[in-house]
Coordinates of N, CA and C in Angstrom, one line a residue:
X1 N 67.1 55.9 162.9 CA 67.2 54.6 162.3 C 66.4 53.6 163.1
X2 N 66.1 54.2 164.1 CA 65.7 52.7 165.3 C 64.5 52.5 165.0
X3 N 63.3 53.9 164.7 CA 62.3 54.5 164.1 C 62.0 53.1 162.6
X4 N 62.6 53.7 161.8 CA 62.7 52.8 160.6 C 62.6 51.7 161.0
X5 N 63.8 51.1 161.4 CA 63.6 49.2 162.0 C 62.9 49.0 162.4
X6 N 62.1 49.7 162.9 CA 61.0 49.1 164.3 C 60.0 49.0 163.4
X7 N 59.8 50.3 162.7 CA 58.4 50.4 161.5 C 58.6 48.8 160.3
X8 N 59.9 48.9 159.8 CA 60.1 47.9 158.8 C 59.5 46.4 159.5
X9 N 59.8 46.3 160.9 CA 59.4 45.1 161.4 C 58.1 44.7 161.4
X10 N 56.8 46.3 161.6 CA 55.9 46.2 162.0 C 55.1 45.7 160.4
X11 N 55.7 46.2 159.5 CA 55.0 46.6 158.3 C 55.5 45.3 157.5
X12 N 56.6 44.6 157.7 CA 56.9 43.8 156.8 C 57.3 43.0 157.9
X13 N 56.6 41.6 158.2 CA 57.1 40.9 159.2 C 57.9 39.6 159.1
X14 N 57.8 39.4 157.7 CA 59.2 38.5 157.1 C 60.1 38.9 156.8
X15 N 60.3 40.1 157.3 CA 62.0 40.7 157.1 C 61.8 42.3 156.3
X16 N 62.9 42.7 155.9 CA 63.0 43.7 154.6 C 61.8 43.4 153.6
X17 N 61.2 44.6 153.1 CA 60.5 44.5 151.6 C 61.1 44.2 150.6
X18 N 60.4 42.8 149.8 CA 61.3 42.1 148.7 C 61.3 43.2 147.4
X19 N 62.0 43.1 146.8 CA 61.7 44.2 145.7 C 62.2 43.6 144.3
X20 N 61.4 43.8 143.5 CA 61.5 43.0 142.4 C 62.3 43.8 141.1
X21 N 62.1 45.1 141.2 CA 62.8 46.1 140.1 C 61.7 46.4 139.2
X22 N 60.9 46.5 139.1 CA 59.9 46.6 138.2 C 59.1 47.7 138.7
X23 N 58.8 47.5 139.8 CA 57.7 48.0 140.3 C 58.1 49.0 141.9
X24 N 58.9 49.7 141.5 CA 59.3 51.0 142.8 C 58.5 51.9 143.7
X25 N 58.3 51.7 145.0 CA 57.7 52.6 145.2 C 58.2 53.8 145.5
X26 N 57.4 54.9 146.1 CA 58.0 56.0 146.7 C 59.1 55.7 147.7
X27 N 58.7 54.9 148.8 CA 59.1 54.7 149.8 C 60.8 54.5 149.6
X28 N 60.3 53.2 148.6 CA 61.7 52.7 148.1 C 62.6 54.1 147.5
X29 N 62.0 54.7 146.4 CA 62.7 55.8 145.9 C 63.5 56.7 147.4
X30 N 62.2 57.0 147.7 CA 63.3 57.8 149.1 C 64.5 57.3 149.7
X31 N 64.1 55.9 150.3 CA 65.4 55.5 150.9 C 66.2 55.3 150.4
X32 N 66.0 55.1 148.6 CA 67.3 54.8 147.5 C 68.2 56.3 147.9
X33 N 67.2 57.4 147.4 CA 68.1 59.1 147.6 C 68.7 59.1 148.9
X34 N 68.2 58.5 150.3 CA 68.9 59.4 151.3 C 69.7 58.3 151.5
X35 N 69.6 57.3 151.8 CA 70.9 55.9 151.9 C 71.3 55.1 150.9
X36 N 71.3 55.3 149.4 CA 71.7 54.9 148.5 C 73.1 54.8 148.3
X37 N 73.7 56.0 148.8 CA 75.1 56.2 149.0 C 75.6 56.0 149.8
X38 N 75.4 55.9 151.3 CA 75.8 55.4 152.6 C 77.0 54.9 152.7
X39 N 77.7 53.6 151.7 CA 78.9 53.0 152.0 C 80.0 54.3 151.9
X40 N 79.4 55.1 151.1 CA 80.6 56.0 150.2 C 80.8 57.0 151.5
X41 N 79.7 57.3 152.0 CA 79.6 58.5 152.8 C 80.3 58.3 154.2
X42 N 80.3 57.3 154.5 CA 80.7 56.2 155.8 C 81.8 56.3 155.6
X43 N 82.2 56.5 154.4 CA 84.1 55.7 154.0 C 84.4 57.2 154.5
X44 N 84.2 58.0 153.7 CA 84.4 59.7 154.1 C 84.3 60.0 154.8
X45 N 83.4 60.1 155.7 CA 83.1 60.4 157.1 C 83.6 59.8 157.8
X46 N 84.1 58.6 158.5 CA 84.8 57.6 158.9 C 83.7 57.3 160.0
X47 N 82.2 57.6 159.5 CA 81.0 57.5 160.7 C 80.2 56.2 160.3
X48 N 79.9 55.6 160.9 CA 79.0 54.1 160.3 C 77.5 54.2 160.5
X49 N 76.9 54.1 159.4 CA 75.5 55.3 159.3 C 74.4 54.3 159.6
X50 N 75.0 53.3 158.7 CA 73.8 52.1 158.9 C 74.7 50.7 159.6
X51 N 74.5 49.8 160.8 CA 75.4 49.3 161.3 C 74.6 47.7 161.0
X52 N 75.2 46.8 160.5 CA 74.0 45.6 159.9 C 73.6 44.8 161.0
X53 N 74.0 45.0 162.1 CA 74.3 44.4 163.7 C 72.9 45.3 164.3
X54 N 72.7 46.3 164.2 CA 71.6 47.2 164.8 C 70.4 47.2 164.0
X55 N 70.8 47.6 162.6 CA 69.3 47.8 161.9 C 69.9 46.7 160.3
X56 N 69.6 45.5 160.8 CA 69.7 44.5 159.3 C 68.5 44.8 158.8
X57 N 67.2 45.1 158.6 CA 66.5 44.9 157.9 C 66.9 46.0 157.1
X58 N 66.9 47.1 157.5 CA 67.4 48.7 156.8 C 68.8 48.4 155.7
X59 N 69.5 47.7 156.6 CA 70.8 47.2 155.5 C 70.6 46.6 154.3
X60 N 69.9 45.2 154.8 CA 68.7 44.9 153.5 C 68.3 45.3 152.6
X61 N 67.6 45.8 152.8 CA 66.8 46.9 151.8 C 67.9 47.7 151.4
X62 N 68.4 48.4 151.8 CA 69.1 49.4 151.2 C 70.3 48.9 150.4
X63 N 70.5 47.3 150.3 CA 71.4 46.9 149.7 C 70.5 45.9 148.4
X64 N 69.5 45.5 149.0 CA 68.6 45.2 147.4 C 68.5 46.4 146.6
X65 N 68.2 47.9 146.8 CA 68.1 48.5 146.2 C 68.8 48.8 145.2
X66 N 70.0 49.1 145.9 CA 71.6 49.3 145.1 C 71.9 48.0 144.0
X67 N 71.2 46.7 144.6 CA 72.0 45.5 143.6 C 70.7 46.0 142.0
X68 N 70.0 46.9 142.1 CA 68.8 46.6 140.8 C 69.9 47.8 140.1
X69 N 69.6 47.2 138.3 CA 70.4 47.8 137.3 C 69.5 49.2 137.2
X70 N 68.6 49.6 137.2 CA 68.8 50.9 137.8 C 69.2 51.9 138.4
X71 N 69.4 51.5 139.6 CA 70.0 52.3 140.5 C 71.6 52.1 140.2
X72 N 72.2 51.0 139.7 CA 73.6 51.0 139.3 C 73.5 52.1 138.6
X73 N 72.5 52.0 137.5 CA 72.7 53.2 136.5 C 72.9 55.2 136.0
X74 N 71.6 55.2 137.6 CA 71.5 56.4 138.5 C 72.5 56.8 139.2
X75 N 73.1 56.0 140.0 CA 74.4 56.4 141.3 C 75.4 56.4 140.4
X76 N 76.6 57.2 140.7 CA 78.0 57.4 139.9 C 78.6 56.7 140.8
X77 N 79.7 55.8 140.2 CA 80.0 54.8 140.6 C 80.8 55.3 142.1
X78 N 81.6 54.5 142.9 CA 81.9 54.4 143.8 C 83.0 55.4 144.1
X79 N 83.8 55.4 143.3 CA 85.2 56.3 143.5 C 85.4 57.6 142.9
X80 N 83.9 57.7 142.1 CA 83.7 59.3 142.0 C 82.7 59.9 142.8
X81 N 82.2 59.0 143.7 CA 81.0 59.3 144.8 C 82.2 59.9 146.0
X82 N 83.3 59.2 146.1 CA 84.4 59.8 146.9 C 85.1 60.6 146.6
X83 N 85.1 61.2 145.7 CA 85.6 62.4 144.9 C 85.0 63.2 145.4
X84 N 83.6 63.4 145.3 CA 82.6 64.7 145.0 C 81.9 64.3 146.8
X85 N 82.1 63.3 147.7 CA 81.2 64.3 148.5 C 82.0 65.2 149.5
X86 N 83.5 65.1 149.7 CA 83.5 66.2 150.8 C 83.2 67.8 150.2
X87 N 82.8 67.6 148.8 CA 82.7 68.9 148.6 C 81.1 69.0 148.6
X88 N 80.0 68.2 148.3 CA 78.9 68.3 148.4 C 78.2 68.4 149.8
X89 N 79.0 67.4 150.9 CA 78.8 67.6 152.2 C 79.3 69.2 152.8
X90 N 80.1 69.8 152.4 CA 80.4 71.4 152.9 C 79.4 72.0 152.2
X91 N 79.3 72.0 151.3 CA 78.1 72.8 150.5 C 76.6 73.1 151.3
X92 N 76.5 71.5 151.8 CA 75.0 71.5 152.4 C 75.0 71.3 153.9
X93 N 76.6 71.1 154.2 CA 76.1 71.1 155.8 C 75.1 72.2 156.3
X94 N 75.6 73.1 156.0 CA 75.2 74.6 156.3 C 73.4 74.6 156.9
X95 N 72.8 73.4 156.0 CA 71.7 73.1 155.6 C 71.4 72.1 156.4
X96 N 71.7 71.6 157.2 CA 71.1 70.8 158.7 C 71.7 69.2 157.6
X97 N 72.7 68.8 157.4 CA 73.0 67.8 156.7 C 72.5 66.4 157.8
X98 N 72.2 65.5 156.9 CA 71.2 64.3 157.5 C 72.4 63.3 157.2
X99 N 73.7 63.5 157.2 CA 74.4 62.4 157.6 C 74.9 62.8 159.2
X100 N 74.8 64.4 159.1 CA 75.3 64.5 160.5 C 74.0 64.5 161.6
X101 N 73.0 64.3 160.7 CA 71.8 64.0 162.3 C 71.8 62.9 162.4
X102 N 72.3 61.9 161.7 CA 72.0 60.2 161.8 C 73.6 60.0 163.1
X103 N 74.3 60.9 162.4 CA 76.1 60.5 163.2 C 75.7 60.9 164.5
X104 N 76.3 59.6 165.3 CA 76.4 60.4 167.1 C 77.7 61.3 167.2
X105 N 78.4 61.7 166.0 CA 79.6 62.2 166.0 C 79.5 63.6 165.6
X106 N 80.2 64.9 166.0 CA 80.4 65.9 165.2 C 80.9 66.1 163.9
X107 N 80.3 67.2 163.2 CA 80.7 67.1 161.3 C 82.0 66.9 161.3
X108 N 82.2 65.8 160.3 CA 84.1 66.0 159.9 C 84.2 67.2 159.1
X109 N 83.1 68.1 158.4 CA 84.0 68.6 157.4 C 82.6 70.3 158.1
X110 N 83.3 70.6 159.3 CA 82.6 72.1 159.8 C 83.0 73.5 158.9
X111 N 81.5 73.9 159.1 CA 82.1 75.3 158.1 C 82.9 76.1 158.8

């Protein structure tokens, strides 16, 4: 994450990239897939993945993202995202899971 901030600062020096909804890039796409869900994953995990105090720009962004009616439309809402991940997180830990390389914490949910 420190990687990212540091890059986000270098590359966009008035803050976060503004994002208008219209016009997505890759970039954006990616960080929507891998931190799109974050709050949900945090709640379950009881691990704090993105901290707004360490990396605000990354919070930023990752929270314009979520506010575009798109991605409302794409992500299943909040309380079925907590339904389904402890079961999608056992499924993939197995698979080098990227909430647990971001967490300074061991997996909550070990195979």
């Amino acid at each position: 994450m420190e990687i990212l901030e540091k890059g986000i600062k270098e590359f966009f020096p008035d803050g976060a990239p503004k994002i208008d909804g219209q016009n997505l890039e890759l970039l954006d796409i990616m960080v929507s897939a891998v931190l799109g869900t974050q709050k949900a994953n945090e709640q379950v995990q009881g691990v704090k993945i993105l901290d707004p105090e360490r990396f605000p720009l990354m919070v930023s962004w990752v929270h314009q993202l979520n506010e575009l009616p798109l991605m409302k439309e794409v992500f299943p809402p909040h309380d079925k995202l907590l339904a389904f991940l402890p079961f999608n997180h056992f499924f993939f830990c197995g698979m080098t899971c990227v909430y647990c390389l971001l967490s300074s914490s061991s997996c909550v949910f070990p195979l």
